[in-house]
Amino acid sequence: MDIADIEALIESNVEDADATVSRPRTVDENHEDAHFAAVVVSPAFEGKSLVQQHQLVYDALGDHMTTDIHAMELKTYTPEEYDALDA
């Protein structure tokens, strides 16, 4: 599964989400381990616990979390929380 596919799944299944996905490890072409990292910003996270926010993202990825994605490092923010990072 490639980065653009993961971003598209998240953005189409989490309300008004903006997802940026990367590979936090060097890819070994012989032993690709499907480790990804994502920063997801969405108003859908407002009022939800961190666990609930992450569950929304995992739900958006569906069965890919058990077939195509070995690990996903997540950072989730509401738009206000994300804007405050730049302040």
PDB file of C-alpha atoms in Angstrom:
ATOM      1  CA  MET A   1       0.000   0.000   0.000  1.00  0.00           C
ATOM      2  CA  ASP A   2       1.436   3.372  -0.832  1.00  0.00           C
ATOM      3  CA  ILE A   3       1.347   6.665   1.031  1.00  0.00           C
ATOM      4  CA  ALA A   4      -1.150   8.347  -1.314  1.00  0.00           C
ATOM      5  CA  ASP A   5      -3.617   5.476  -0.864  1.00  0.00           C
ATOM      6  CA  ILE A   6      -3.416   5.741   2.922  1.00  0.00           C
ATOM      7  CA  GLU A   7      -3.887   9.519   2.832  1.00  0.00           C
ATOM      8  CA  ALA A   8      -6.903   9.126   0.535  1.00  0.00           C
ATOM      9  CA  LEU A   9      -8.530   6.528   2.810  1.00  0.00           C
ATOM     10  CA  ILE A  10      -8.120   8.714   5.879  1.00  0.00           C
ATOM     11  CA  GLU A  11      -9.258  11.897   4.138  1.00  0.00           C
ATOM     12  CA  SER A  12     -12.323  10.237   2.623  1.00  0.00           C
ATOM     13  CA  ASN A  13     -13.422   8.532   5.855  1.00  0.00           C
ATOM     14  CA  VAL A  14     -12.647  11.094   8.581  1.00  0.00           C
ATOM     15  CA  GLU A  15     -14.678  14.305   8.386  1.00  0.00           C
ATOM     16  CA  ASP A  16     -12.761  17.207   6.771  1.00  0.00           C
ATOM     17  CA  ALA A  17      -9.458  15.470   7.490  1.00  0.00           C
ATOM     18  CA  ASP A  18      -6.083  16.549   6.201  1.00  0.00           C
ATOM     19  CA  ALA A  19      -3.665  13.613   6.391  1.00  0.00           C
ATOM     20  CA  THR A  20       0.084  13.595   5.852  1.00  0.00           C
ATOM     21  CA  VAL A  21       1.586  10.102   5.777  1.00  0.00           C
ATOM     22  CA  SER A  22       5.267   9.186   5.727  1.00  0.00           C
ATOM     23  CA  ARG A  23       7.547   6.212   6.251  1.00  0.00           C
ATOM     24  CA  PRO A  24       9.478   6.725   9.497  1.00  0.00           C
ATOM     25  CA  ARG A  25      11.964   3.978   8.616  1.00  0.00           C
ATOM     26  CA  THR A  26      14.200   3.352   5.658  1.00  0.00           C
ATOM     27  CA  VAL A  27      12.418   1.017   3.269  1.00  0.00           C
ATOM     28  CA  ASP A  28      14.174  -2.309   2.792  1.00  0.00           C
ATOM     29  CA  GLU A  29      13.135  -3.450  -0.672  1.00  0.00           C
ATOM     30  CA  ASN A  30      13.645  -7.105   0.261  1.00  0.00           C
ATOM     31  CA  HIS A  31      11.811  -6.931   3.582  1.00  0.00           C
ATOM     32  CA  GLU A  32       9.324  -4.067   3.316  1.00  0.00           C
ATOM     33  CA  ASP A  33       7.751  -3.935   6.747  1.00  0.00           C
ATOM     34  CA  ALA A  34       4.871  -1.554   6.007  1.00  0.00           C
ATOM     35  CA  HIS A  35       5.556   0.877   8.850  1.00  0.00           C
ATOM     36  CA  PHE A  36       3.911   4.270   8.384  1.00  0.00           C
ATOM     37  CA  ALA A  37       3.466   7.497  10.345  1.00  0.00           C
ATOM     38  CA  ALA A  38       0.545   9.900   9.931  1.00  0.00           C
ATOM     39  CA  VAL A  39      -0.350  13.373  11.093  1.00  0.00           C
ATOM     40  CA  VAL A  40      -4.113  13.822  10.821  1.00  0.00           C
ATOM     41  CA  VAL A  41      -5.927  17.105  11.411  1.00  0.00           C
ATOM     42  CA  SER A  42      -9.727  17.049  11.624  1.00  0.00           C
ATOM     43  CA  PRO A  43     -12.549  18.856  13.407  1.00  0.00           C
ATOM     44  CA  ALA A  44     -14.012  15.382  13.997  1.00  0.00           C
ATOM     45  CA  PHE A  45     -11.477  14.983  16.832  1.00  0.00           C
ATOM     46  CA  GLU A  46     -13.017  17.827  18.854  1.00  0.00           C
ATOM     47  CA  GLY A  47     -14.107  16.614  22.299  1.00  0.00           C
ATOM     48  CA  LYS A  48     -12.751  13.091  21.744  1.00  0.00           C
ATOM     49  CA  SER A  49     -10.049  11.392  23.772  1.00  0.00           C
ATOM     50  CA  LEU A  50      -6.761  10.512  22.097  1.00  0.00           C
ATOM     51  CA  VAL A  51      -7.831   6.858  21.974  1.00  0.00           C
ATOM     52  CA  GLN A  52     -11.125   7.815  20.285  1.00  0.00           C
ATOM     53  CA  GLN A  53      -9.268  10.004  17.780  1.00  0.00           C
ATOM     54  CA  HIS A  54      -6.907   7.182  16.872  1.00  0.00           C
ATOM     55  CA  GLN A  55      -9.830   4.760  16.589  1.00  0.00           C
ATOM     56  CA  LEU A  56     -11.455   7.038  14.000  1.00  0.00           C
ATOM     57  CA  VAL A  57      -8.280   6.818  11.910  1.00  0.00           C
ATOM     58  CA  TYR A  58      -7.965   3.043  12.349  1.00  0.00           C
ATOM     59  CA  ASP A  59     -11.629   2.650  11.375  1.00  0.00           C
ATOM     60  CA  ALA A  60     -10.962   4.724   8.245  1.00  0.00           C
ATOM     61  CA  LEU A  61      -8.178   2.318   7.264  1.00  0.00           C
ATOM     62  CA  GLY A  62     -10.395  -0.708   7.869  1.00  0.00           C
ATOM     63  CA  ASP A  63      -8.986  -4.121   6.978  1.00  0.00           C
ATOM     64  CA  HIS A  64      -5.795  -2.529   5.642  1.00  0.00           C
ATOM     65  CA  MET A  65      -4.625  -2.298   9.272  1.00  0.00           C
ATOM     66  CA  THR A  66      -4.445  -6.096   9.408  1.00  0.00           C
ATOM     67  CA  THR A  67      -3.344  -6.810   5.844  1.00  0.00           C
ATOM     68  CA  ASP A  68      -1.302  -3.993   4.259  1.00  0.00           C
ATOM     69  CA  ILE A  69      -0.159  -1.888   7.200  1.00  0.00           C
ATOM     70  CA  HIS A  70       2.075  -3.436   9.833  1.00  0.00           C
ATOM     71  CA  ALA A  71       2.317  -0.379  12.085  1.00  0.00           C
ATOM     72  CA  MET A  72       0.965   3.165  12.093  1.00  0.00           C
ATOM     73  CA  GLU A  73       2.398   5.938  14.267  1.00  0.00           C
ATOM     74  CA  LEU A  74      -0.363   8.512  14.723  1.00  0.00           C
ATOM     75  CA  LYS A  75      -0.456  12.151  15.720  1.00  0.00           C
ATOM     76  CA  THR A  76      -3.992  13.555  15.683  1.00  0.00           C
ATOM     77  CA  TYR A  77      -5.047  17.166  16.154  1.00  0.00           C
ATOM     78  CA  THR A  78      -8.094  19.370  15.873  1.00  0.00           C
ATOM     79  CA  PRO A  79      -7.456  22.321  13.510  1.00  0.00           C
ATOM     80  CA  GLU A  80      -7.090  24.633  16.533  1.00  0.00           C
ATOM     81  CA  GLU A  81      -4.547  22.322  18.201  1.00  0.00           C
ATOM     82  CA  TYR A  82      -2.578  22.067  14.959  1.00  0.00           C
ATOM     83  CA  ASP A  83      -2.571  25.843  14.418  1.00  0.00           C
ATOM     84  CA  ALA A  84      -1.295  26.320  17.979  1.00  0.00           C
ATOM     85  CA  LEU A  85       1.790  24.216  17.139  1.00  0.00           C
ATOM     86  CA  ASP A  86       3.010  27.029  14.864  1.00  0.00           C
ATOM     87  CA  ALA A  87       2.480  29.719  17.479  1.00  0.00           C
TER      88      ALA A  87
END
